[in-house]
XYZ file of N, CA and C in Angstrom:
417
model
N 0.985 -1.764 -0.048
C -0.158 0.113 0.405
C 0.580 1.043 0.171
N 2.169 1.520 0.336
C 3.135 2.230 0.971
C 3.827 2.715 -0.728
N 4.114 1.670 -1.593
C 5.210 2.114 -2.783
C 4.200 3.116 -3.641
N 3.210 2.967 -3.711
C 2.564 3.737 -4.879
C 2.791 5.529 -4.842
N 2.911 5.783 -3.161
C 2.401 6.903 -2.588
C 4.074 7.152 -2.976
N 5.123 6.042 -3.065
C 6.980 6.828 -3.153
C 6.971 8.145 -4.051
N 6.103 8.134 -5.303
C 6.394 9.181 -6.304
C 5.867 10.383 -5.712
N 4.296 10.260 -5.311
C 3.856 11.645 -4.708
C 4.515 12.031 -3.633
N 5.008 11.466 -2.839
C 6.230 11.936 -1.356
C 7.445 12.498 -2.272
N 8.163 12.155 -3.004
C 8.961 12.373 -3.695
C 9.150 13.777 -4.456
N 7.811 13.480 -5.737
C 7.409 15.126 -6.364
C 7.201 16.395 -5.084
N 7.136 16.187 -4.026
C 6.400 16.893 -2.785
C 8.053 17.480 -1.892
N 8.717 16.773 -2.212
C 9.811 16.638 -1.643
C 9.753 15.793 -0.054
N 8.884 14.706 0.210
C 8.215 14.696 1.649
C 8.923 12.718 2.147
N 9.572 13.158 3.032
C 9.911 11.808 3.697
C 8.767 11.133 3.738
N 8.875 10.088 3.622
C 7.710 8.636 3.140
C 8.751 7.678 3.644
N 8.136 7.397 5.533
C 8.838 6.495 6.286
C 8.184 5.280 6.985
N 8.750 4.169 6.702
C 8.034 3.100 7.012
C 9.174 2.562 7.962
N 8.003 1.952 9.346
C 8.899 1.810 10.458
C 7.933 0.574 10.956
N 8.193 -0.820 10.543
C 7.596 -1.715 11.311
C 7.985 -2.650 11.698
N 7.262 -2.379 13.541
C 8.120 -3.381 14.449
C 8.608 -4.726 14.374
N 7.647 -5.333 13.822
C 7.835 -6.597 13.677
C 7.216 -6.323 12.334
N 8.023 -7.048 11.236
C 7.817 -7.518 10.155
C 6.608 -8.551 10.094
N 6.851 -9.452 11.093
C 5.867 -10.802 10.746
C 4.872 -10.715 11.413
N 4.342 -9.913 11.848
C 2.877 -9.210 12.437
C 1.364 -10.017 11.722
N 0.848 -10.835 11.888
C -0.277 -11.521 11.151
C -1.515 -10.705 11.826
N -2.704 -10.608 11.224
C -4.140 -10.463 11.208
C -4.820 -11.185 10.664
N -6.093 -11.618 10.889
C -7.158 -11.604 10.053
C -8.327 -10.454 9.615
N -7.143 -10.179 7.990
C -8.759 -9.133 7.298
C -8.133 -9.378 6.220
N -9.093 -8.471 5.258
C -9.540 -8.251 4.229
C -8.029 -7.550 3.587
N -7.243 -8.508 2.617
C -6.343 -7.699 2.217
C -6.318 -6.263 1.348
N -7.262 -5.924 1.032
C -7.920 -5.354 -0.390
C -8.163 -4.113 0.911
N -8.950 -3.781 1.580
C -10.326 -3.446 2.390
C -8.971 -2.363 3.366
N -7.597 -3.449 4.208
C -7.364 -2.887 4.665
C -6.053 -1.605 3.436
N -5.334 -2.183 2.670
C -4.688 -1.725 1.470
C -5.588 -0.183 1.467
N -7.341 -0.253 1.255
C -7.698 1.079 1.344
C -7.921 1.401 2.147
N -8.153 1.750 3.828
C -7.898 2.310 4.342
C -6.236 2.776 4.530
N -5.070 2.151 4.282
C -3.661 2.610 4.599
C -3.493 3.909 3.264
N -4.299 3.583 1.730
C -4.175 4.590 0.951
C -5.075 5.475 1.663
N -6.304 5.567 2.159
C -6.711 6.958 2.113
C -6.093 7.863 3.171
N -5.333 7.223 4.273
C -4.674 7.720 5.464
C -3.430 8.056 4.768
N -2.268 7.718 3.780
C -1.468 8.408 3.229
C -2.277 9.059 2.353
N -3.138 8.924 1.589
C -3.364 10.187 0.528
C -3.203 11.260 1.333
N -4.107 11.728 2.406
C -4.517 12.844 3.103
C -3.542 12.977 4.271
N -2.372 12.355 4.646
C -1.262 12.883 5.130
C -0.635 13.405 4.122
N -0.392 12.856 3.062
C 0.534 13.727 1.382
C 0.138 15.167 0.980
N -1.384 15.132 1.073
C -1.920 16.349 0.793
C -1.994 17.375 1.618
N -1.384 16.872 2.592
C -1.611 17.813 3.915
C -0.180 18.362 4.280
N 0.332 17.802 4.223
C 1.978 18.235 4.189
C 2.669 18.882 3.372
N 3.432 19.700 3.448
C 4.018 20.869 2.509
C 5.553 20.117 2.737
N 6.338 20.466 1.216
C 7.339 19.899 1.071
C 8.370 19.894 2.285
N 8.971 19.641 2.330
C 10.248 18.740 3.058
C 9.926 18.199 4.357
N 8.464 18.265 4.426
C 7.963 17.263 5.921
C 8.426 15.953 5.377
N 7.426 15.227 6.617
C 7.716 13.593 6.785
C 6.073 12.972 6.925
N 5.896 11.628 6.761
C 5.019 10.804 6.675
C 5.421 9.612 7.189
N 5.337 9.540 8.785
C 5.733 7.705 8.539
C 4.779 6.827 8.914
N 5.025 5.523 8.794
C 3.785 4.559 8.508
C 4.154 3.532 9.772
N 4.373 3.293 11.091
C 4.824 2.641 12.025
C 3.472 1.516 12.611
N 4.300 0.455 13.125
C 3.335 -0.798 13.723
C 3.843 -1.301 14.666
N 2.644 -1.776 15.562
C 3.278 -1.553 16.872
C 2.437 -2.863 17.803
N 3.143 -4.079 17.888
C 2.208 -4.973 18.127
C 1.991 -5.336 19.368
N 1.059 -4.698 20.343
C 0.121 -4.927 21.170
C -0.162 -6.744 21.272
N -0.637 -6.405 22.486
C -1.383 -8.174 22.907
C -2.631 -8.626 22.384
N -3.459 -8.364 22.355
C -4.423 -8.829 21.365
C -4.848 -8.203 19.737
N -4.056 -7.326 19.703
C -4.108 -6.203 18.458
C -2.938 -5.463 18.040
N -2.713 -5.623 17.021
C -1.460 -4.403 16.385
C -2.486 -3.062 15.772
N -1.021 -1.788 15.544
C -1.500 -1.319 15.762
C -1.175 -0.103 14.762
N -1.647 0.761 13.757
C -0.705 0.894 12.878
C -0.941 2.645 13.204
N -0.381 3.582 12.779
C 0.408 5.196 13.254
C 0.339 5.235 11.701
N -0.106 6.656 11.318
C 0.321 7.349 9.854
C 0.681 8.852 10.976
N 1.470 9.430 10.752
C 1.998 10.341 11.340
C 2.936 11.528 10.199
N 1.821 12.103 10.309
C 2.717 13.652 9.398
C 2.958 15.140 10.008
N 3.790 15.441 9.397
C 4.365 16.569 9.737
C 3.566 18.160 9.391
N 1.695 17.501 8.650
C 1.475 18.527 8.286
C 0.852 19.869 9.035
N -0.427 20.285 8.394
C -1.075 21.378 8.727
C -1.684 21.113 9.984
N -2.183 20.026 10.496
C -3.005 19.300 11.764
C -4.362 19.561 11.630
N -5.352 19.534 12.165
C -6.658 19.490 12.556
C -6.908 20.256 13.399
N -8.225 21.355 13.703
C -8.004 22.356 15.127
C -8.788 21.151 15.978
N -8.870 21.286 17.000
C -9.313 20.737 18.051
C -10.822 20.321 18.027
N -11.782 22.179 17.424
C -13.009 21.645 17.630
C -13.522 20.804 16.240
N -12.985 20.457 15.682
C -13.010 19.568 14.835
C -12.961 17.913 14.785
N -12.206 17.651 15.519
C -11.505 16.590 15.615
C -12.831 14.809 15.743
N -13.526 15.581 16.669
C -14.925 14.806 17.057
C -15.446 14.366 15.482
N -15.105 15.347 14.676
C -16.062 15.023 13.462
C -15.079 14.714 12.282
N -14.035 14.546 12.513
C -14.068 14.180 10.922
C -13.794 12.920 10.302
N -14.582 11.731 11.120
C -14.543 10.549 10.471
C -16.298 10.578 9.913
N -17.145 11.349 10.259
C -18.349 11.514 9.430
C -17.875 11.615 8.109
N -19.472 11.531 7.758
C -19.393 11.039 5.777
C -19.706 13.051 5.360
N -19.038 13.273 4.412
C -19.065 14.175 4.068
C -18.495 15.370 4.376
N -17.567 14.939 6.110
C -17.142 16.131 6.250
C -16.239 16.771 6.539
N -15.785 17.809 5.679
C -14.267 18.145 5.934
C -13.912 19.503 6.739
N -12.765 19.691 6.975
C -12.480 20.602 8.014
C -12.450 22.021 6.763
N -11.837 22.229 6.082
C -11.401 23.631 5.675
C -12.124 23.466 4.134
N -13.389 23.881 3.960
C -14.150 23.197 2.830
C -13.528 23.917 1.436
N -12.779 24.971 1.304
C -12.055 25.365 -0.001
C -11.313 24.826 -0.325
N -10.304 24.345 1.402
C -9.006 23.625 0.974
C -9.259 22.389 -0.013
N -10.353 21.724 0.619
C -11.063 20.209 0.050
C -11.290 20.088 -0.885
N -12.381 21.137 -1.599
C -12.225 21.485 -2.796
C -11.400 22.119 -3.802
N -9.878 22.245 -3.230
C -9.216 22.555 -4.011
C -7.894 21.407 -4.671
N -7.949 20.432 -2.821
C -7.369 19.359 -2.691
C -8.074 17.553 -3.872
N -9.250 18.461 -4.290
C -9.806 17.302 -4.753
C -10.977 16.366 -3.544
N -10.851 16.384 -2.786
C -11.537 15.827 -1.028
C -13.120 15.775 -1.355
N -13.659 15.046 -0.779
C -15.042 14.344 -0.716
C -15.793 14.235 0.555
N -14.730 14.357 1.271
C -15.387 14.095 3.151
C -15.518 12.818 3.136
N -15.102 11.584 2.138
C -15.692 10.415 2.357
C -14.670 9.212 2.735
N -13.188 9.899 2.522
C -12.374 8.958 2.960
C -12.395 8.399 4.123
N -11.979 9.446 5.383
C -12.162 9.152 6.532
C -13.240 8.260 7.196
N -14.514 8.421 6.551
C -15.771 7.892 6.623
C -15.576 5.992 6.272
N -15.382 6.107 4.914
C -14.587 4.977 4.301
C -13.946 4.083 5.479
N -12.576 4.593 5.744
C -11.682 4.493 7.323
C -12.590 3.634 8.215
N -13.057 4.440 8.653
C -13.751 4.374 10.269
C -14.825 3.078 9.664
N -15.443 2.975 8.681
C -16.185 1.834 8.242
C -15.582 0.324 8.328
N -14.669 0.606 7.729
C -13.579 -0.461 7.273
C -12.864 -1.324 8.494
N -12.329 -0.455 9.025
C -11.602 -0.361 10.346
C -12.468 -1.315 11.312
N -13.870 -0.791 11.833
C -14.636 -1.341 12.280
C -15.602 -2.416 12.064
N -15.859 -2.546 10.976
C -16.277 -4.098 9.864
C -15.089 -4.869 10.304
N -14.096 -4.446 10.992
C -13.344 -5.705 11.196
C -12.980 -6.337 12.856
N -13.913 -5.161 13.289
C -13.287 -5.726 15.109
C -12.850 -4.190 15.833
N -11.799 -3.200 14.938
C -10.558 -2.576 15.399
C -11.499 -1.469 15.550
N -10.614 -0.312 15.858
C -10.873 1.317 16.340
C -9.890 1.749 15.639
N -10.267 2.836 15.589
C -9.606 4.109 14.532
C -9.620 5.936 15.550
N -8.544 6.597 15.528
C -8.564 7.278 16.352
C -7.671 8.065 15.695
N -7.746 9.719 16.426
C -6.476 10.748 15.763
C -6.364 11.601 16.591
N -5.009 11.778 17.093
C -4.288 13.337 17.198
C -3.848 14.089 17.008
N -3.702 15.137 17.040
C -3.718 16.378 15.738
C -3.270 17.557 16.780
N -2.299 18.400 16.162
C -2.084 19.804 16.682
C -2.144 20.755 15.348
N -2.351 21.669 15.552
C -2.432 23.263 14.250
C -1.520 23.245 13.948
N -0.945 23.351 12.835
C 0.148 23.952 12.222
C 1.311 22.804 12.839
N 1.186 21.485 13.504
C 2.810 21.010 13.647
C 2.205 18.758 13.490
N 0.699 18.602 12.734
C 0.799 17.475 12.003
C -0.157 16.554 12.844
N -0.445 15.429 12.347
C -1.866 14.465 12.562
C -1.076 12.987 13.189
N -1.932 12.561 13.713
C -1.136 11.114 14.203
C -2.863 10.175 13.893
N -2.804 9.689 12.697
C -3.713 8.827 12.766
C -3.389 7.287 12.953
N -4.782 6.632 13.557
C -4.247 5.434 14.583
C -5.351 4.174 14.453
N -4.943 3.058 13.656
C -6.495 1.767 13.759
C -5.394 0.738 14.446
N -6.280 0.159 14.926
C -5.972 -1.237 15.399
C -6.922 -2.318 15.083
N -6.289 -3.753 14.793
C -6.490 -4.789 14.141
C -6.270 -5.737 15.376
N -7.315 -6.372 15.570
C -7.467 -7.923 16.423
C -6.987 -8.733 15.446
N -5.602 -9.554 16.665
C -4.999 -10.373 15.578
C -5.959 -12.088 15.802
C-alpha cells in the first residue's frame, strides 16, 4: 500500500518512512480493504503535508491487536473539528478540500472498514504541527 505513494512523496520532497516493529505480524483481515484504509490515510497525509515534511507509517504489536500509525508533519486539524472528522462528507476546510479534490468520504470509509474488522480508529492532532491517525486490528 505504501509503494504507490513514493512518487507523490518524492514530487513534494516529503520523506515517506515505513517503521515495522515486527514485519511478521499477522491479522485476519481483508487485504484489499486494509490496503484501502492505508491508501486513504497516506493520501490525506501527503496532501496536507508541505514540501520538506515527513509522513511515517508505524506498526506496534500489542497484546491482542496490532496498532498502525500514520503520522505526518502537516497542517494539523483544529481541536474543534477532531470529533467530527470521521463523519461522512465532513471536511475541515471546505475551500481547501475542494482545491485538493476531497469529498469528505475518505475518513468515513476508513472508520467503516476498520470497525467492520472489529478494530478502532482515532486521531491526535495539533494545528500547524501535524496529525497521527491510528487504527487497530485484532490478531
